[in-house]
PDB file of C-alpha atoms and ligand atoms in Angstrom:
ATOM      1  CA  UNK U   1     -54.533  -0.223 -18.879  1.00 70.00           C
ATOM      2  CA  UNK U   2     -57.699   1.845 -18.858  1.00 72.00           C
ATOM      3  CA  UNK U   3     -58.183   3.216 -15.373  1.00 79.00           C
ATOM      4  CA  UNK U   4     -61.964   2.997 -15.228  1.00 94.00           C
ATOM      5  CA  UNK U   5     -62.094  -0.560 -16.598  1.00 98.00           C
ATOM      6  CA  UNK U   6     -62.955  -3.315 -14.103  1.00 98.00           C
ATOM      7  CA  UNK U   7     -61.222  -6.060 -16.091  1.00 98.00           C
ATOM      8  CA  UNK U   8     -58.030  -3.964 -16.392  1.00 98.00           C
ATOM      9  CA  UNK U   9     -58.152  -3.633 -12.606  1.00 97.00           C
ATOM     10  CA  UNK U  10     -58.602  -7.395 -12.255  1.00 98.00           C
ATOM     11  CA  UNK U  11     -55.732  -8.055 -14.703  1.00 98.00           C
ATOM     12  CA  UNK U  12     -53.475  -5.729 -12.695  1.00 97.00           C
ATOM     13  CA  UNK U  13     -54.611  -7.256  -9.394  1.00 97.00           C
ATOM     14  CA  UNK U  14     -56.163  -4.012  -8.187  1.00 97.00           C
ATOM     15  CA  UNK U  15     -59.401  -5.940  -7.716  1.00 97.00           C
ATOM     16  CA  UNK U  16     -58.492  -9.253  -6.052  1.00 96.00           C
ATOM     17  CA  UNK U  17     -59.731 -12.139  -8.152  1.00 98.00           C
ATOM     18  CA  UNK U  18     -58.687 -15.773  -8.204  1.00 98.00           C
ATOM     19  CA  UNK U  19     -57.145 -16.680 -11.537  1.00 98.00           C
ATOM     20  CA  UNK U  20     -57.666 -20.217 -12.817  1.00 98.00           C
ATOM     21  CA  UNK U  21     -54.990 -19.465 -15.411  1.00 98.00           C
ATOM     22  CA  UNK U  22     -52.549 -16.667 -16.185  1.00 98.00           C
ATOM     23  CA  UNK U  23     -49.785 -16.106 -18.724  1.00 98.00           C
ATOM     24  CA  UNK U  24     -48.218 -13.022 -20.329  1.00 98.00           C
ATOM     25  CA  UNK U  25     -51.256 -12.327 -22.485  1.00 98.00           C
ATOM     26  CA  UNK U  26     -54.340 -13.785 -20.774  1.00 98.00           C
ATOM     27  CA  UNK U  27     -56.116 -14.450 -17.522  1.00 98.00           C
ATOM     28  CA  UNK U  28     -59.048 -16.748 -16.816  1.00 98.00           C
ATOM     29  CA  UNK U  29     -61.384 -16.349 -13.858  1.00 98.00           C
ATOM     30  CA  UNK U  30     -64.884 -17.413 -12.787  1.00 98.00           C
ATOM     31  CA  UNK U  31     -67.813 -15.212 -13.710  1.00 98.00           C
ATOM     32  CA  UNK U  32     -69.171 -13.629 -10.536  1.00 98.00           C
ATOM     33  CA  UNK U  33     -72.775 -14.356 -11.637  1.00 98.00           C
ATOM     34  CA  UNK U  34     -72.472 -17.796 -13.237  1.00 98.00           C
ATOM     35  CA  UNK U  35     -75.083 -18.669 -15.857  1.00 97.00           C
ATOM     36  CA  UNK U  36     -74.194 -22.392 -15.655  1.00 98.00           C
ATOM     37  CA  UNK U  37     -72.248 -24.806 -13.410  1.00 98.00           C
ATOM     38  CA  UNK U  38     -69.092 -23.794 -15.290  1.00 98.00           C
ATOM     39  CA  UNK U  39     -68.887 -20.143 -16.369  1.00 98.00           C
ATOM     40  CA  UNK U  40     -65.402 -18.791 -16.963  1.00 98.00           C
ATOM     41  CA  UNK U  41     -64.220 -15.588 -18.570  1.00 99.00           C
ATOM     42  CA  UNK U  42     -61.167 -15.770 -20.836  1.00 99.00           C
ATOM     43  CA  UNK U  43     -59.686 -12.290 -20.882  1.00 98.00           C
ATOM     44  CA  UNK U  44     -56.768 -10.778 -22.805  1.00 98.00           C
ATOM     45  CA  UNK U  45     -54.567  -8.557 -20.659  1.00 98.00           C
ATOM     46  CA  UNK U  46     -54.536  -5.941 -23.406  1.00 98.00           C
ATOM     47  CA  UNK U  47     -57.445  -3.516 -23.126  1.00 98.00           C
ATOM     48  CA  UNK U  48     -59.597  -3.953 -26.238  1.00 98.00           C
ATOM     49  CA  UNK U  49     -63.148  -2.624 -25.932  1.00 98.00           C
ATOM     50  CA  UNK U  50     -64.989  -5.264 -27.971  1.00 98.00           C
ATOM     51  CA  UNK U  51     -64.797  -7.433 -31.073  1.00 98.00           C
ATOM     52  CA  UNK U  52     -65.473  -4.229 -33.042  1.00 98.00           C
ATOM     53  CA  UNK U  53     -62.151  -2.812 -31.885  1.00 98.00           C
ATOM     54  CA  UNK U  54     -59.877  -5.651 -32.984  1.00 98.00           C
ATOM     55  CA  UNK U  55     -57.031  -4.760 -35.338  1.00 98.00           C
ATOM     56  CA  UNK U  56     -54.790  -6.902 -37.549  1.00 98.00           C
ATOM     57  CA  UNK U  57     -52.117  -6.801 -34.849  1.00 98.00           C
ATOM     58  CA  UNK U  58     -54.546  -8.539 -32.462  1.00 98.00           C
ATOM     59  CA  UNK U  59     -54.739 -11.713 -34.536  1.00 98.00           C
ATOM     60  CA  UNK U  60     -52.711 -13.734 -32.028  1.00 98.00           C
ATOM     61  CA  UNK U  61     -54.978 -12.545 -29.220  1.00 98.00           C
ATOM     62  CA  UNK U  62     -58.047 -13.787 -31.089  1.00 98.00           C
ATOM     63  CA  UNK U  63     -56.533 -17.200 -31.824  1.00 98.00           C
ATOM     64  CA  UNK U  64     -55.156 -17.358 -28.287  1.00 98.00           C
ATOM     65  CA  UNK U  65     -58.595 -16.738 -26.805  1.00 98.00           C
ATOM     66  CA  UNK U  66     -60.044 -19.738 -28.623  1.00 98.00           C
ATOM     67  CA  UNK U  67     -57.114 -22.060 -27.918  1.00 98.00           C
ATOM     68  CA  UNK U  68     -57.181 -21.132 -24.237  1.00 98.00           C
ATOM     69  CA  UNK U  69     -60.965 -21.604 -24.060  1.00 98.00           C
ATOM     70  CA  UNK U  70     -60.467 -25.083 -25.547  1.00 98.00           C
ATOM     71  CA  UNK U  71     -57.811 -25.876 -22.941  1.00 98.00           C
ATOM     72  CA  UNK U  72     -59.934 -24.531 -20.076  1.00 98.00           C
ATOM     73  CA  UNK U  73     -62.923 -26.610 -21.241  1.00 98.00           C
ATOM     74  CA  UNK U  74     -60.722 -29.681 -21.019  1.00 98.00           C
ATOM     75  CA  UNK U  75     -59.346 -28.569 -17.652  1.00 98.00           C
ATOM     76  CA  UNK U  76     -62.915 -28.209 -16.343  1.00 98.00           C
ATOM     77  CA  UNK U  77     -63.892 -31.619 -17.713  1.00 97.00           C
ATOM     78  CA  UNK U  78     -66.622 -30.272 -19.991  1.00 98.00           C
ATOM     79  CA  UNK U  79     -64.924 -30.704 -23.360  1.00 97.00           C
ATOM     80  CA  UNK U  80     -66.753 -33.907 -24.291  1.00 96.00           C
ATOM     81  CA  UNK U  81     -70.133 -33.070 -22.684  1.00 96.00           C
ATOM     82  CA  UNK U  82     -70.063 -29.746 -24.531  1.00 97.00           C
ATOM     83  CA  UNK U  83     -70.073 -26.041 -23.894  1.00 98.00           C
ATOM     84  CA  UNK U  84     -70.856 -22.638 -25.342  1.00 98.00           C
ATOM     85  CA  UNK U  85     -68.413 -19.865 -26.272  1.00 98.00           C
ATOM     86  CA  UNK U  86     -69.879 -16.386 -26.369  1.00 98.00           C
ATOM     87  CA  UNK U  87     -68.833 -12.825 -27.098  1.00 98.00           C
ATOM     88  CA  UNK U  88     -71.353 -10.121 -26.242  1.00 98.00           C
ATOM     89  CA  UNK U  89     -70.686  -7.121 -28.480  1.00 98.00           C
ATOM     90  CA  UNK U  90     -71.719  -3.634 -27.381  1.00 98.00           C
ATOM     91  CA  UNK U  91     -74.812  -2.738 -25.369  1.00 98.00           C
ATOM     92  CA  UNK U  92     -77.372  -4.191 -27.769  1.00 98.00           C
ATOM     93  CA  UNK U  93     -75.460  -7.467 -27.705  1.00 98.00           C
ATOM     94  CA  UNK U  94     -75.543  -7.613 -23.928  1.00 98.00           C
ATOM     95  CA  UNK U  95     -72.010  -6.407 -23.264  1.00 98.00           C
ATOM     96  CA  UNK U  96     -71.717  -4.692 -19.887  1.00 98.00           C
ATOM     97  CA  UNK U  97     -67.935  -4.833 -19.346  1.00 98.00           C
ATOM     98  CA  UNK U  98     -66.215  -3.052 -22.202  1.00 98.00           C
ATOM     99  CA  UNK U  99     -62.983  -5.054 -22.119  1.00 98.00           C
ATOM    100  CA  UNK U 100     -62.944  -7.983 -24.549  1.00 98.00           C
ATOM    101  CA  UNK U 101     -63.737 -11.346 -22.949  1.00 98.00           C
ATOM    102  CA  UNK U 102     -64.878 -14.756 -24.088  1.00 98.00           C
ATOM    103  CA  UNK U 103     -67.500 -16.541 -21.990  1.00 98.00           C
ATOM    104  CA  UNK U 104     -66.944 -20.303 -21.564  1.00 98.00           C
ATOM    105  CA  UNK U 105     -70.226 -21.789 -20.357  1.00 98.00           C
ATOM    106  CA  UNK U 106     -71.111 -25.408 -19.673  1.00 98.00           C
ATOM    107  CA  UNK U 107     -71.333 -28.236 -17.176  1.00 97.00           C
ATOM    108  CA  UNK U 108     -75.085 -28.819 -17.419  1.00 96.00           C
ATOM    109  CA  UNK U 109     -76.407 -32.268 -16.585  1.00 87.00           C
ATOM    110  CA  UNK U 110     -78.321 -33.089 -19.756  1.00 70.00           C
TER     111      UNK U 110
HETATM  112  P1  AMP D 201     -70.643  -9.146 -20.675  1.00 86.08           P
HETATM  113  O1  AMP D 201     -72.111  -9.027 -20.500  1.00 86.08           O
HETATM  114  O2  AMP D 201     -70.254 -10.015 -21.845  1.00 86.08           O
HETATM  115  O3  AMP D 201     -69.936  -7.810 -20.668  1.00 86.08           O
HETATM  116  O4  AMP D 201     -70.143  -9.972 -19.425  1.00 86.08           O
HETATM  117  C1  AMP D 201     -69.547  -9.422 -18.301  1.00 86.08           C
HETATM  118  C2  AMP D 201     -69.549 -10.502 -17.262  1.00 86.08           C
HETATM  119  O5  AMP D 201     -68.657 -10.116 -16.229  1.00 86.08           O
HETATM  120  C3  AMP D 201     -70.899 -10.758 -16.605  1.00 86.08           C
HETATM  121  O6  AMP D 201     -71.294 -12.112 -16.864  1.00 86.08           O
HETATM  122  C4  AMP D 201     -70.646 -10.500 -15.126  1.00 86.08           C
HETATM  123  O7  AMP D 201     -71.318 -11.419 -14.292  1.00 86.08           O
HETATM  124  C5  AMP D 201     -69.141 -10.645 -15.019  1.00 86.08           C
HETATM  125  N1  AMP D 201     -68.514  -9.904 -13.953  1.00 86.08           N
HETATM  126  C6  AMP D 201     -68.758  -8.624 -13.568  1.00 86.08           C
HETATM  127  N2  AMP D 201     -67.949  -8.273 -12.557  1.00 86.08           N
HETATM  128  C7  AMP D 201     -67.171  -9.348 -12.290  1.00 86.08           C
HETATM  129  C8  AMP D 201     -66.146  -9.613 -11.347  1.00 86.08           C
HETATM  130  N3  AMP D 201     -65.731  -8.693 -10.458  1.00 86.08           N
HETATM  131  N4  AMP D 201     -65.565 -10.835 -11.362  1.00 86.08           N
HETATM  132  C9  AMP D 201     -65.971 -11.769 -12.239  1.00 86.08           C
HETATM  133  N5  AMP D 201     -66.940 -11.581 -13.149  1.00 86.08           N
HETATM  134  C10 AMP D 201     -67.534 -10.391 -13.179  1.00 86.08           C
HETATM  135 ZN1   ZN D 202     -59.753  -2.945 -19.709  1.00 86.08          ZN
END
């Protein structure tokens, strides 16, 4: 837990947020400023700043992020229509919350 991190606060329920999914290692919630009809954030509970800060010991977190994103895409009914998965990395990459998260974006009518 990093005390000045918004996503740590969300994970620890200090900032009330509806979880679409939660287990020991991850939470999933809706992005507050959705860029598409479906825009979820898949977030490890462990505080990791960005992709740059992953270590060997985080391998199961990385695989878990992708498997959970796959499951959430199916849950949201967008797995066959298609979706985007996105990591923003550091400021130049558009990252504004420095707690690792995977964007799951989809649900367009096209
Ligand atoms: P990034 O630019 O990859 O760091 O993405 C951070 C995302 O977090 C943005 O898309 C924000 O809209 C989203 N966000 C910020 N605050 C909240 C919040 N309280 N609940 C849900 N999503 C949030
Ligand atoms: Zn954090």
